Amino acid sequence: MTGVTVRFGSLTALENVDFEARPGHIHALVGENGAGKTTLMRVLFGSQRADSGEVTVDGAHVKSRRAAIGMVSQHYSVIPQLKNLQNLMVGAEPGAVLDRKRDRARAEGIARAMGFSFDWDAPSSSLSPAGAQKLEILKLLWRESQVMILDEPTAMLSPADSEELYTSLKRLAEEGRTAIVVTHRIREVLDHCERVTVLRGGKRVATLPVAETDEANLARLIIGHDLRERGSATAEPGPPILMIERLTVLGDRGHRAVDDASLVVRKGEVVGIAGVDGSGQRELFQALIGTRSATGSVRFGGIDWLNLTTAKRLASGLRLVPEDRHAEAVIEDWSLFENAALGLHRDPPFAHGHWIDTQGRARQAGVIADAFKTRYGSLAQPMKSLSGGNQQRFVAGRGLTTQPKLIAAFQPTRGLDIDGSAKIYQAIRHECRQGAVALVVGFDLDELLVECDRVVAMCQGRIFEAPGGLERDRDAIGRLMVGVG
Amino acid sequence: MKGLGWKEAALVIGAAALVWLMLTSIGVVPSEAIAGLVRGSVGGPAAWRQTLREMTPLLIAGLAVAVALRAGLFNIGADGQLLVGAAAAAVVALAVPGPVGVVLACAAAAAAGGLWAFPAGWIKVARGGHEVISTIMLNNIAVFLTLWLVRGPIKDPSVQTWTTPSLPTGTGIPSLVEAGVFRLNWALPLAILAAVAFGVWLQRTVGGFELRAVGANLTAAKVAGVDVDRIRIRAMVASGALAGLAGAVLVLAFEKRFYSNFSPGYGFDALGVALLAGNSAWGLLPSAFLFAALSAGTTSVQILGVPKGLSTVLLGLIIIVFAVLRYREACRDG
């Protein structure tokens, strides 16, 4: 791939990126969230159009790449209602009429060559994450793919299963195929891959043989060097007010998404939570909100937080900038008036007893919209008529102008320009100086280091704090994020 | 309304052509049939009486479906809830005559309808079972339960047909207007009042806000601290209670008894009423009126020699056309 550029509107996802992988190798592609890894692989696979650039496989320009290139995305495409054999073939059936005997024999052959064994007639819903991952790899072999792209293949696997996965990838590479692995885990790159490409901010930073690099070097390449100027001085922290102790939260797949995590936040602090996506930040927030059950203990201002309903937590001063704006933060068909009230709709100024206080609501909606300069025509217009960035301004305004005590903000500046981002962090710090506390999840370590009083790292469901003196050391926190002590 | 696009125009013309073809194929002059339709629904006091009579249960049952719909639940079971409500109302009104009996009968009907809807709400919340399936099942149970009742325990022993005895005079919903052949009782104004009250409740109260939030975006409602499970169960029960009331009104205001095959499908027409009304509680009024007028009109068209099946087809076509025009805007936005 040479000179690949992809733009999404005004955002440049990839800028003039060169990438080459050789047969017989496991090639790692690493970088922070939003660095463009997945986009680059989609261009290679052919599911994303590049604005410019060329892709060649085996020296030939390929139009129907799908024959030669297979991709396993982060979210498995195994259909649970089908049997394993059906899942293996789906989309690449050998003919209009299926010959069960012949297909089974071929499936067996492919699986045995890889050292896997499958019950082909079992429903795929019974597969473990590791089993589903294996089936995905066999799907690529069934299609006779020469280049295999695996996006975060070990994200859902245990360490032992990960080892096994790399063993099979090595075997495939030895047969002359090419495996490209997108990963966050530096350890895996160093242990299993031959070459590594680092992307940062949509640009290629480096491509080098793994033998010529080490952990520290890779972490530095991934995170970059340019540290921005900090907006304001560190707060004088007060007494501990939010105490998270041994919190464990099960994720959707029943795994320990938050695993025995502990964190103490002092009054007035803005704490940034760094970490690669999917390290348990989502589930941690859901547990704090009360939409996912958790074990362990959370105390806020002396209250047993986990025993409160979500409504009580909101009444106690919990204010959110949720992660998924469309699904969690707004009701798109509703007006800005009504969205202003969402979550705080039971209490003044939004309600008066059982009745909605339309005047109070209108006043507060105006305050919310103006806080971060939401651009709107009328407060009566539906939320969906606003652009994503303006919706984000409105949601942040709702959380930060309504007497917050505990601010839980998930990527609060997503989709905003530098100025808008700075204003939101200013408001968070302002509220915290008045006695609130804030937890801010971000995927941009630089931003967190600049804007927060303290940054902790989340990795595989645990919260890690850098040792004394290194609380704001980017290299130290960067290593914690990828699980390298 | 904006101007019609060519697709909408084509649909209207196509539907009209289909109706014309069907009518001429059985030897009916289309213009006469249309005139008959209008005459039968709004052409004179007798026609108005029939239309407003039809509108009463359709409006109440439509309101019932709308309550659940706003919470994101599809109550296909309104017909079953209406049946158990009607049977309960007949039993109570026969036991306790007079105005007190009427009040008790309404309460019993609401309780029976609510009880009939509760399992669907509970299954949805506790086990994730789809309410469409459970309410359809409950419909069948209601049909056969009430059939058994009216063939046995509550049957009028003095007649051959499967029916309860008639309510004594003075046990029923009183008349509001009696002028010549025109009749209107208190049920319809009360139903209109209920629809208006529901509209106000939805827009102006915290409870209405939460119900709409649950229906519009379940996850956002949860994050906003709304107890979505409780609201969904309550909405389902309230929906059932209203459908039960529609049954009570049929017994107390019009039929004066309960008999086998009691509902000609009011509960299913109510789905159409609620869907055509769209997102507005006020919309239930014109929507119920349209269904009622078409129903009354097609009955009279049958006299011209149009078979009942065809008049149902006619009704269906007209509703499809209205629905397309009604949802045109929504589709363009989405």
PDB file of N, CA and C in Angstrom, chain A residues 289 291 310-311 314 320 322 326-331 334 338-339 341-346 351 353-356 358 361 384, chain B residues 70 200-210 212-214 216-227 330 333-334:
ATOM      1  N   ILE A 289     -22.982   4.523  37.194  1.00  0.00           N
ATOM      2  CA  ILE A 289     -24.298   5.066  36.842  1.00  0.00           C
ATOM      3  C   ILE A 289     -25.399   4.217  37.470  1.00  0.00           C
ATOM      4  N   THR A 291     -26.397   1.215  35.810  1.00  0.00           N
ATOM      5  CA  THR A 291     -27.066   0.448  34.757  1.00  0.00           C
ATOM      6  C   THR A 291     -26.436  -0.926  34.585  1.00  0.00           C
ATOM      7  N   THR A 310     -30.334   4.525  40.105  1.00  0.00           N
ATOM      8  CA  THR A 310     -29.754   5.550  39.233  1.00  0.00           C
ATOM      9  C   THR A 310     -30.388   6.912  39.513  1.00  0.00           C
ATOM     10  N   ALA A 311     -31.712   6.913  39.730  1.00  0.00           N
ATOM     11  CA  ALA A 311     -32.403   8.179  39.985  1.00  0.00           C
ATOM     12  C   ALA A 311     -31.839   8.859  41.240  1.00  0.00           C
ATOM     13  N   LEU A 314     -28.415  10.334  40.567  1.00  0.00           N
ATOM     14  CA  LEU A 314     -28.517  11.602  39.838  1.00  0.00           C
ATOM     15  C   LEU A 314     -28.943  12.706  40.797  1.00  0.00           C
ATOM     16  N   LEU A 320     -23.489  13.190  34.028  1.00  0.00           N
ATOM     17  CA  LEU A 320     -22.841  12.330  33.050  1.00  0.00           C
ATOM     18  C   LEU A 320     -22.584  13.041  31.734  1.00  0.00           C
ATOM     19  N   PRO A 322     -22.219  10.773  28.774  1.00  0.00           N
ATOM     20  CA  PRO A 322     -22.110   9.352  28.455  1.00  0.00           C
ATOM     21  C   PRO A 322     -21.265   9.088  27.214  1.00  0.00           C
ATOM     22  N   HIS A 326     -25.777   8.761  21.058  1.00  0.00           N
ATOM     23  CA  HIS A 326     -27.066   8.410  20.455  1.00  0.00           C
ATOM     24  C   HIS A 326     -27.866   7.484  21.349  1.00  0.00           C
ATOM     25  N   ALA A 327     -27.192   6.491  21.910  1.00  0.00           N
ATOM     26  CA  ALA A 327     -27.918   5.462  22.644  1.00  0.00           C
ATOM     27  C   ALA A 327     -28.177   5.857  24.085  1.00  0.00           C
ATOM     28  N   GLU A 328     -27.267   6.630  24.683  1.00  0.00           N
ATOM     29  CA  GLU A 328     -27.358   6.817  26.125  1.00  0.00           C
ATOM     30  C   GLU A 328     -27.683   8.242  26.558  1.00  0.00           C
ATOM     31  N   ALA A 329     -27.269   9.222  25.765  1.00  0.00           N
ATOM     32  CA  ALA A 329     -27.296  10.581  26.287  1.00  0.00           C
ATOM     33  C   ALA A 329     -28.492  11.394  25.822  1.00  0.00           C
ATOM     34  N   VAL A 330     -28.975  11.128  24.639  1.00  0.00           N
ATOM     35  CA  VAL A 330     -30.050  11.970  24.115  1.00  0.00           C
ATOM     36  C   VAL A 330     -31.153  11.107  23.510  1.00  0.00           C
ATOM     37  N   ILE A 331     -32.307  11.709  23.347  1.00  0.00           N
ATOM     38  CA  ILE A 331     -33.378  11.105  22.565  1.00  0.00           C
ATOM     39  C   ILE A 331     -33.514  11.982  21.335  1.00  0.00           C
ATOM     40  N   TRP A 334     -36.546  14.018  20.183  1.00  0.00           N
ATOM     41  CA  TRP A 334     -37.087  15.010  21.114  1.00  0.00           C
ATOM     42  C   TRP A 334     -36.444  16.376  20.897  1.00  0.00           C
ATOM     43  N   GLU A 338     -36.712  19.132  25.843  1.00  0.00           N
ATOM     44  CA  GLU A 338     -36.934  17.875  26.549  1.00  0.00           C
ATOM     45  C   GLU A 338     -35.626  17.158  26.839  1.00  0.00           C
ATOM     46  N   ASN A 339     -34.681  17.252  25.907  1.00  0.00           N
ATOM     47  CA  ASN A 339     -33.390  16.622  26.143  1.00  0.00           C
ATOM     48  C   ASN A 339     -32.639  17.305  27.284  1.00  0.00           C
ATOM     49  N   ALA A 341     -33.911  18.224  29.963  1.00  0.00           N
ATOM     50  CA  ALA A 341     -34.455  17.721  31.225  1.00  0.00           C
ATOM     51  C   ALA A 341     -34.081  16.266  31.485  1.00  0.00           C
ATOM     52  N   LEU A 342     -33.647  15.561  30.462  1.00  0.00           N
ATOM     53  CA  LEU A 342     -33.442  14.114  30.577  1.00  0.00           C
ATOM     54  C   LEU A 342     -32.466  13.794  31.709  1.00  0.00           C
ATOM     55  N   GLY A 343     -32.936  13.023  32.674  1.00  0.00           N
ATOM     56  CA  GLY A 343     -32.104  12.650  33.805  1.00  0.00           C
ATOM     57  C   GLY A 343     -32.354  13.514  35.019  1.00  0.00           C
ATOM     58  N   LEU A 344     -32.707  14.776  34.787  1.00  0.00           N
ATOM     59  CA  LEU A 344     -32.950  15.699  35.892  1.00  0.00           C
ATOM     60  C   LEU A 344     -34.401  16.135  35.887  1.00  0.00           C
ATOM     61  N   HIS A 345     -35.212  15.346  35.168  1.00  0.00           N
ATOM     62  CA  HIS A 345     -36.578  15.783  34.885  1.00  0.00           C
ATOM     63  C   HIS A 345     -37.495  15.725  36.096  1.00  0.00           C
ATOM     64  N   ARG A 346     -37.060  15.115  37.204  1.00  0.00           N
ATOM     65  CA  ARG A 346     -37.953  14.974  38.359  1.00  0.00           C
ATOM     66  C   ARG A 346     -37.901  16.180  39.281  1.00  0.00           C
ATOM     67  N   ALA A 351     -39.099  20.367  36.940  1.00  0.00           N
ATOM     68  CA  ALA A 351     -40.421  19.890  37.341  1.00  0.00           C
ATOM     69  C   ALA A 351     -40.845  20.575  38.623  1.00  0.00           C
ATOM     70  N   GLY A 353     -43.289  19.300  41.478  1.00  0.00           N
ATOM     71  CA  GLY A 353     -44.117  18.167  41.873  1.00  0.00           C
ATOM     72  C   GLY A 353     -44.207  17.184  40.726  1.00  0.00           C
ATOM     73  N   HIS A 354     -45.439  16.794  40.392  1.00  0.00           N
ATOM     74  CA  HIS A 354     -45.624  15.841  39.299  1.00  0.00           C
ATOM     75  C   HIS A 354     -45.656  16.520  37.936  1.00  0.00           C
ATOM     76  N   TRP A 355     -45.711  17.850  37.948  1.00  0.00           N
ATOM     77  CA  TRP A 355     -45.887  18.559  36.679  1.00  0.00           C
ATOM     78  C   TRP A 355     -44.564  19.052  36.130  1.00  0.00           C
ATOM     79  N   ILE A 356     -44.466  19.047  34.826  1.00  0.00           N
ATOM     80  CA  ILE A 356     -43.283  19.596  34.182  1.00  0.00           C
ATOM     81  C   ILE A 356     -43.379  21.115  34.227  1.00  0.00           C
ATOM     82  N   THR A 358     -42.558  23.996  32.457  1.00  0.00           N
ATOM     83  CA  THR A 358     -42.063  24.305  31.107  1.00  0.00           C
ATOM     84  C   THR A 358     -41.243  25.587  31.081  1.00  0.00           C
ATOM     85  N   ARG A 361     -37.851  24.816  32.639  1.00  0.00           N
ATOM     86  CA  ARG A 361     -37.140  23.964  31.699  1.00  0.00           C
ATOM     87  C   ARG A 361     -36.578  24.777  30.545  1.00  0.00           C
ATOM     88  N   LYS A 384     -31.932  15.627  16.747  1.00  0.00           N
ATOM     89  CA  LYS A 384     -31.251  15.026  15.598  1.00  0.00           C
ATOM     90  C   LYS A 384     -30.930  16.039  14.506  1.00  0.00           C
TER      91      LYS A 384
ATOM     92  N   ARG B  70     -46.705   4.066  23.390  1.00  0.00           N
ATOM     93  CA  ARG B  70     -45.815   5.154  23.793  1.00  0.00           C
ATOM     94  C   ARG B  70     -44.711   4.675  24.723  1.00  0.00           C
ATOM     95  N   VAL B 200     -52.498  15.410  27.624  1.00  0.00           N
ATOM     96  CA  VAL B 200     -51.943  16.390  28.557  1.00  0.00           C
ATOM     97  C   VAL B 200     -50.954  15.697  29.494  1.00  0.00           C
ATOM     98  N   TRP B 201     -51.357  14.541  29.994  1.00  0.00           N
ATOM     99  CA  TRP B 201     -50.493  13.794  30.924  1.00  0.00           C
ATOM    100  C   TRP B 201     -49.154  13.481  30.274  1.00  0.00           C
ATOM    101  N   LEU B 202     -49.197  13.024  29.013  1.00  0.00           N
ATOM    102  CA  LEU B 202     -47.963  12.669  28.311  1.00  0.00           C
ATOM    103  C   LEU B 202     -47.006  13.848  28.219  1.00  0.00           C
ATOM    104  N   GLN B 203     -47.555  15.001  27.853  1.00  0.00           N
ATOM    105  CA  GLN B 203     -46.703  16.145  27.552  1.00  0.00           C
ATOM    106  C   GLN B 203     -46.317  16.942  28.790  1.00  0.00           C
ATOM    107  N   ARG B 204     -47.166  16.951  29.794  1.00  0.00           N
ATOM    108  CA  ARG B 204     -46.963  17.919  30.868  1.00  0.00           C
ATOM    109  C   ARG B 204     -46.602  17.333  32.219  1.00  0.00           C
ATOM    110  N   THR B 205     -46.552  16.019  32.353  1.00  0.00           N
ATOM    111  CA  THR B 205     -46.222  15.472  33.670  1.00  0.00           C
ATOM    112  C   THR B 205     -44.922  14.676  33.612  1.00  0.00           C
ATOM    113  N   VAL B 206     -44.314  14.537  34.798  1.00  0.00           N
ATOM    114  CA  VAL B 206     -43.074  13.771  34.916  1.00  0.00           C
ATOM    115  C   VAL B 206     -43.317  12.318  34.501  1.00  0.00           C
ATOM    116  N   GLY B 207     -44.485  11.782  34.909  1.00  0.00           N
ATOM    117  CA  GLY B 207     -44.810  10.401  34.550  1.00  0.00           C
ATOM    118  C   GLY B 207     -44.908  10.221  33.043  1.00  0.00           C
ATOM    119  N   GLY B 208     -45.567  11.177  32.377  1.00  0.00           N
ATOM    120  CA  GLY B 208     -45.696  11.101  30.918  1.00  0.00           C
ATOM    121  C   GLY B 208     -44.344  11.216  30.241  1.00  0.00           C
ATOM    122  N   PHE B 209     -43.504  12.070  30.767  1.00  0.00           N
ATOM    123  CA  PHE B 209     -42.147  12.256  30.241  1.00  0.00           C
ATOM    124  C   PHE B 209     -41.376  10.935  30.307  1.00  0.00           C
ATOM    125  N   GLU B 210     -41.492  10.264  31.467  1.00  0.00           N
ATOM    126  CA  GLU B 210     -40.747   9.013  31.628  1.00  0.00           C
ATOM    127  C   GLU B 210     -41.300   7.922  30.711  1.00  0.00           C
ATOM    128  N   ARG B 212     -42.711   8.322  27.819  1.00  0.00           N
ATOM    129  CA  ARG B 212     -42.254   8.593  26.453  1.00  0.00           C
ATOM    130  C   ARG B 212     -40.773   8.289  26.296  1.00  0.00           C
ATOM    131  N   ALA B 213     -39.999   8.557  27.350  1.00  0.00           N
ATOM    132  CA  ALA B 213     -38.568   8.274  27.285  1.00  0.00           C
ATOM    133  C   ALA B 213     -38.332   6.776  27.113  1.00  0.00           C
ATOM    134  N   VAL B 214     -39.103   5.969  27.855  1.00  0.00           N
ATOM    135  CA  VAL B 214     -38.954   4.516  27.751  1.00  0.00           C
ATOM    136  C   VAL B 214     -39.256   4.065  26.322  1.00  0.00           C
ATOM    137  N   ALA B 216     -39.102   5.888  23.580  1.00  0.00           N
ATOM    138  CA  ALA B 216     -38.266   6.493  22.537  1.00  0.00           C
ATOM    139  C   ALA B 216     -36.840   5.962  22.555  1.00  0.00           C
ATOM    140  N   ASN B 217     -36.303   5.689  23.738  1.00  0.00           N
ATOM    141  CA  ASN B 217     -34.915   5.239  23.817  1.00  0.00           C
ATOM    142  C   ASN B 217     -34.696   4.600  25.179  1.00  0.00           C
ATOM    143  N   LEU B 218     -34.796   3.289  25.198  1.00  0.00           N
ATOM    144  CA  LEU B 218     -34.766   2.536  26.453  1.00  0.00           C
ATOM    145  C   LEU B 218     -33.467   2.771  27.219  1.00  0.00           C
ATOM    146  N   THR B 219     -32.341   2.738  26.501  1.00  0.00           N
ATOM    147  CA  THR B 219     -31.047   2.888  27.174  1.00  0.00           C
ATOM    148  C   THR B 219     -30.903   4.283  27.756  1.00  0.00           C
ATOM    149  N   ALA B 220     -31.280   5.287  26.967  1.00  0.00           N
ATOM    150  CA  ALA B 220     -31.181   6.655  27.462  1.00  0.00           C
ATOM    151  C   ALA B 220     -32.085   6.835  28.678  1.00  0.00           C
ATOM    152  N   ALA B 221     -33.251   6.186  28.663  1.00  0.00           N
ATOM    153  CA  ALA B 221     -34.155   6.287  29.807  1.00  0.00           C
ATOM    154  C   ALA B 221     -33.503   5.684  31.050  1.00  0.00           C
ATOM    155  N   LYS B 222     -32.856   4.536  30.880  1.00  0.00           N
ATOM    156  CA  LYS B 222     -32.175   3.904  32.024  1.00  0.00           C
ATOM    157  C   LYS B 222     -31.096   4.822  32.572  1.00  0.00           C
ATOM    158  N   VAL B 223     -30.292   5.367  31.672  1.00  0.00           N
ATOM    159  CA  VAL B 223     -29.208   6.256  32.091  1.00  0.00           C
ATOM    160  C   VAL B 223     -29.773   7.495  32.787  1.00  0.00           C
ATOM    161  N   ALA B 224     -30.987   7.888  32.401  1.00  0.00           N
ATOM    162  CA  ALA B 224     -31.622   9.057  33.019  1.00  0.00           C
ATOM    163  C   ALA B 224     -32.311   8.691  34.323  1.00  0.00           C
ATOM    164  N   GLY B 225     -32.093   7.470  34.801  1.00  0.00           N
ATOM    165  CA  GLY B 225     -32.624   7.087  36.101  1.00  0.00           C
ATOM    166  C   GLY B 225     -34.088   6.686  36.091  1.00  0.00           C
ATOM    167  N   VAL B 226     -34.631   6.378  34.923  1.00  0.00           N
ATOM    168  CA  VAL B 226     -36.020   5.956  34.841  1.00  0.00           C
ATOM    169  C   VAL B 226     -36.096   4.461  35.150  1.00  0.00           C
ATOM    170  N   ASP B 227     -37.060   4.096  36.011  1.00  0.00           N
ATOM    171  CA  ASP B 227     -37.249   2.679  36.330  1.00  0.00           C
ATOM    172  C   ASP B 227     -38.042   2.039  35.181  1.00  0.00           C
ATOM    173  N   ALA B 330     -42.615  11.458   8.294  1.00  0.00           N
ATOM    174  CA  ALA B 330     -41.729  10.740   9.206  1.00  0.00           C
ATOM    175  C   ALA B 330     -40.646   9.995   8.434  1.00  0.00           C
ATOM    176  N   ASP B 333     -37.979  12.327   7.159  1.00  0.00           N
ATOM    177  CA  ASP B 333     -37.053  12.749   8.204  1.00  0.00           C
ATOM    178  C   ASP B 333     -36.047  11.655   8.502  1.00  0.00           C
ATOM    179  N   GLY B 334     -36.588  10.414   8.637  1.00  0.00           N
ATOM    180  CA  GLY B 334     -35.709   9.309   9.047  1.00  0.00           C
ATOM    181  C   GLY B 334     -34.800   8.980   7.914  1.00  0.00           C
TER     182      GLY B 334
END
